[in-house]
PDB file of C-alpha atoms in Angstrom:
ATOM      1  CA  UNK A   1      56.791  18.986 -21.577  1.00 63.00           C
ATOM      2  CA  UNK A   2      56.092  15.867 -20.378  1.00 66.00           C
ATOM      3  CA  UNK A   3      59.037  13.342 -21.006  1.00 66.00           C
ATOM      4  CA  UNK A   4      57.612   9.335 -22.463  1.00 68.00           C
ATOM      5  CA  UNK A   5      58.843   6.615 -20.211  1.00 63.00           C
ATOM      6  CA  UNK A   6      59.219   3.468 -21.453  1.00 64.00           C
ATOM      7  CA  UNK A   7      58.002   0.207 -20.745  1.00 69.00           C
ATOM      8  CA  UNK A   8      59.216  -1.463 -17.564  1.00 72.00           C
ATOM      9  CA  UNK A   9      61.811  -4.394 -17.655  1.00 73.00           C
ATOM     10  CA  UNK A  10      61.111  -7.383 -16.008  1.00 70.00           C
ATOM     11  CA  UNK A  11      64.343  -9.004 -13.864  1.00 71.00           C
ATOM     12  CA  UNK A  12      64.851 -12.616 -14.844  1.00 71.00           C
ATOM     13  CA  UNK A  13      62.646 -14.898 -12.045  1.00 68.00           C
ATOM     14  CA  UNK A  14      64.372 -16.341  -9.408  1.00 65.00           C
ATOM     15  CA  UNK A  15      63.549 -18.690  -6.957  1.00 63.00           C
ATOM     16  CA  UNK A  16      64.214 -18.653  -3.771  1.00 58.00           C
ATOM     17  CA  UNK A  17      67.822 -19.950  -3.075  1.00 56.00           C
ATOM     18  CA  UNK A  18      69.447 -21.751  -1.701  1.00 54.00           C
ATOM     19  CA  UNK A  19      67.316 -21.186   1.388  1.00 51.00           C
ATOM     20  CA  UNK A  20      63.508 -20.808   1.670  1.00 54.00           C
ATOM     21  CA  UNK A  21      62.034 -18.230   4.213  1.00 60.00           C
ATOM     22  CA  UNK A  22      62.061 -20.485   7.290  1.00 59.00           C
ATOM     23  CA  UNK A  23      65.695 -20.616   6.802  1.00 62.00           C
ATOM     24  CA  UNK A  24      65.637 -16.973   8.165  1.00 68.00           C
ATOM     25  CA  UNK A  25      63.593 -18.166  10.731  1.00 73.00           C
ATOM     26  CA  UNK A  26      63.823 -22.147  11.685  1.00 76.00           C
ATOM     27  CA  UNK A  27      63.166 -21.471  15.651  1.00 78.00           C
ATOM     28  CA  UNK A  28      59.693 -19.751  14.392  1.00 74.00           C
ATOM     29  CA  UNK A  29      59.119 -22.556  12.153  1.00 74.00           C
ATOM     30  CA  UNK A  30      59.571 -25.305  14.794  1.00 81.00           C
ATOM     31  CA  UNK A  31      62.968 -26.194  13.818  1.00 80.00           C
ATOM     32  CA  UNK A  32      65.315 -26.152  16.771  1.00 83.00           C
ATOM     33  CA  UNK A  33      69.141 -25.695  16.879  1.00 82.00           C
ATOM     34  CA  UNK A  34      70.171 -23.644  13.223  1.00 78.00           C
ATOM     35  CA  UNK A  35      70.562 -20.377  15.238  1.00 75.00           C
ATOM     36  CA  UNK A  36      69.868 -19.297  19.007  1.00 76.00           C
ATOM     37  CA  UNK A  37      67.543 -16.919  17.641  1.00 73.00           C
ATOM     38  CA  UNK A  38      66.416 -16.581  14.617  1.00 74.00           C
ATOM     39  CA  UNK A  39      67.508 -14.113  11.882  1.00 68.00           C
ATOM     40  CA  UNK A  40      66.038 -10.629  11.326  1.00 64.00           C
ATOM     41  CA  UNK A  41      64.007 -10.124  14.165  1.00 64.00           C
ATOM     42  CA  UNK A  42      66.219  -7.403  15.570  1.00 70.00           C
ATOM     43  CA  UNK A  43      69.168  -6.580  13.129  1.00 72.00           C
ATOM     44  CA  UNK A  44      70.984  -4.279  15.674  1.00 79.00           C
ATOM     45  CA  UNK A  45      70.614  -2.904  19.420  1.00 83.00           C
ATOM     46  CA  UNK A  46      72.078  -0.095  21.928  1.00 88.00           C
ATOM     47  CA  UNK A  47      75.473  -1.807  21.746  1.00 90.00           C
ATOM     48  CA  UNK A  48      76.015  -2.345  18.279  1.00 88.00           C
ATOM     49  CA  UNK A  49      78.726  -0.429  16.933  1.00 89.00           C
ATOM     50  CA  UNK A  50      78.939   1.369  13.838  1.00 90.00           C
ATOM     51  CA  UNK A  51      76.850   3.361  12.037  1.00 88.00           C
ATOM     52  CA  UNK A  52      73.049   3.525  11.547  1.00 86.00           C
ATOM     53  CA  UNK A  53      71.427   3.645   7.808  1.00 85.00           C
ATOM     54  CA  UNK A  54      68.220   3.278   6.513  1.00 85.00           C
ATOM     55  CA  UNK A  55      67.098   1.311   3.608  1.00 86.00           C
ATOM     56  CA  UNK A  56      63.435   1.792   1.774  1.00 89.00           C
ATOM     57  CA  UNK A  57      62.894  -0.416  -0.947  1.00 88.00           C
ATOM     58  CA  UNK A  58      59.806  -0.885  -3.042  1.00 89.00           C
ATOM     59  CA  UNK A  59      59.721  -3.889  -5.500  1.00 88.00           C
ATOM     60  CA  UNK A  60      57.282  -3.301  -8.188  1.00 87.00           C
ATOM     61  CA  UNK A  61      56.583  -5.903 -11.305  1.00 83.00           C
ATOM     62  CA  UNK A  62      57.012  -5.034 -14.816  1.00 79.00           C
ATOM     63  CA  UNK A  63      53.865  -3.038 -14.883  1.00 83.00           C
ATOM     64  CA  UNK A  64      54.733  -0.565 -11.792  1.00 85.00           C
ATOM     65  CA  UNK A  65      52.498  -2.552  -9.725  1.00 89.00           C
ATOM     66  CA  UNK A  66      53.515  -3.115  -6.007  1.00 91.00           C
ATOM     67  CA  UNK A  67      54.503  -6.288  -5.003  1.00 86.00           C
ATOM     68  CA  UNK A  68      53.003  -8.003  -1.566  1.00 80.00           C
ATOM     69  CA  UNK A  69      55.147 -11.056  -1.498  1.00 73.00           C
ATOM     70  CA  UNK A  70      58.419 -10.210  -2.302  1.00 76.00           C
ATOM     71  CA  UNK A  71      61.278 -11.305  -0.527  1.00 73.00           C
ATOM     72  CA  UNK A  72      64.024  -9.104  -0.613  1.00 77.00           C
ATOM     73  CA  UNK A  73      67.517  -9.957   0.988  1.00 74.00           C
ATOM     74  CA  UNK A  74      70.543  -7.620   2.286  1.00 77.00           C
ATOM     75  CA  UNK A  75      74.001  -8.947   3.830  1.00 78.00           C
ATOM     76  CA  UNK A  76      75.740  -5.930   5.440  1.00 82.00           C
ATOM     77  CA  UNK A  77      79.032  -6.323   6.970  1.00 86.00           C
ATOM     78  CA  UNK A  78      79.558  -4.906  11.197  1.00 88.00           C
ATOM     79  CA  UNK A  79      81.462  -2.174  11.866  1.00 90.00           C
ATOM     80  CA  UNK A  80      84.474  -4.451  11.768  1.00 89.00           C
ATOM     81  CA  UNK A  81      83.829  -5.496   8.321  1.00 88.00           C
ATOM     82  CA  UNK A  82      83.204  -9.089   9.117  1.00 87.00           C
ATOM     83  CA  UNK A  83      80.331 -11.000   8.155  1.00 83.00           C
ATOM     84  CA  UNK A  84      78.173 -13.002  10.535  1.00 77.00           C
ATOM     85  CA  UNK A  85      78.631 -16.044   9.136  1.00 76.00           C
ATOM     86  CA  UNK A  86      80.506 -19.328   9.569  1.00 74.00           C
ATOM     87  CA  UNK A  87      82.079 -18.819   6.058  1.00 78.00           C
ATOM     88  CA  UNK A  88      83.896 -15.747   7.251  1.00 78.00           C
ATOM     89  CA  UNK A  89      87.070 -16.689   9.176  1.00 80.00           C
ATOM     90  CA  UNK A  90      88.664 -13.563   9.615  1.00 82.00           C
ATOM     91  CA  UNK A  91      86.736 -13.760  13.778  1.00 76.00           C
ATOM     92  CA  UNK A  92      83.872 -13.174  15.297  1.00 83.00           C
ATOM     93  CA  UNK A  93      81.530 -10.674  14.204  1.00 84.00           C
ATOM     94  CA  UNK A  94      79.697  -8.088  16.519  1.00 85.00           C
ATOM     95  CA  UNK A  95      77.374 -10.504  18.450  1.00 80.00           C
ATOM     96  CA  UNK A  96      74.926  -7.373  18.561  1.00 80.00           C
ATOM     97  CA  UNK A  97      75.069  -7.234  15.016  1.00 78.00           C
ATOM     98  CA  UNK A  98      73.036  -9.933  12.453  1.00 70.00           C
TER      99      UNK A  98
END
C-alpha cells in the first residue's frame, strides 16, 4: 500500500541577517581587515582537534523542488566547546578550527 503524503510546508521567508554573504567572505569581496582569512574556506585541518562529522543537507521549496541558491548556515562549537567568536569570552577557540 502506498501511504498519501501531504502537501509540503513552506518555512516562513527570511532574509538574510544580519549579515549578507560577503560577510562570510569580505577578503574575497575586496574588503580588507574583518578576518585574516575569510570564513568557510577550510572549516578544519590536520591539527584540529576533536571529532570529524559530516553534514548533507538538501533544501527543497514547498513543492520538493531543489533549491540552487540557498544559503544555509551552521555554528559548531571546537572540541573545547568554545565558539570562534568575539562574543564568546570563555578564551580562545582552536585557531585550526572556524
Amino acid at each position: 500500500m502506498v501511504q498519501t503524503l501531504g502537501r509540503l510546508k513552506e518555512s516562513a521567508s527570511q532574509t538574510a541577517g544580519p549579515y549578507v554573504h560577503i560577510g562570510l567572505t569580505p577578503n574575497f569581496a575586496g574588503i580588507a581587515g574583518v578576518y585574516e582569512r575569510d570564513l568557510g574556506t577550510a572549516m578544519v585541518n590536520d591539527k584540529t582537534r576533536g571529532e570529524r562529522i559530516r553534514v548533507k543537507i538538501r533544501v527543497i521549496d514547498g513543492a520538493g523542488s531543489p533549491l540552487n541558491d540557498a544559503l544555509v548556515e551552521i555554528w559548531q562549537a571546537d572540541a573545547a566547546g568554545i565558539y570562534n567568536s568575539p562574543s564568546d569570552l570563555r578564551g580562545s577557540a582552536d585557531p585550526n578550527f572556524t
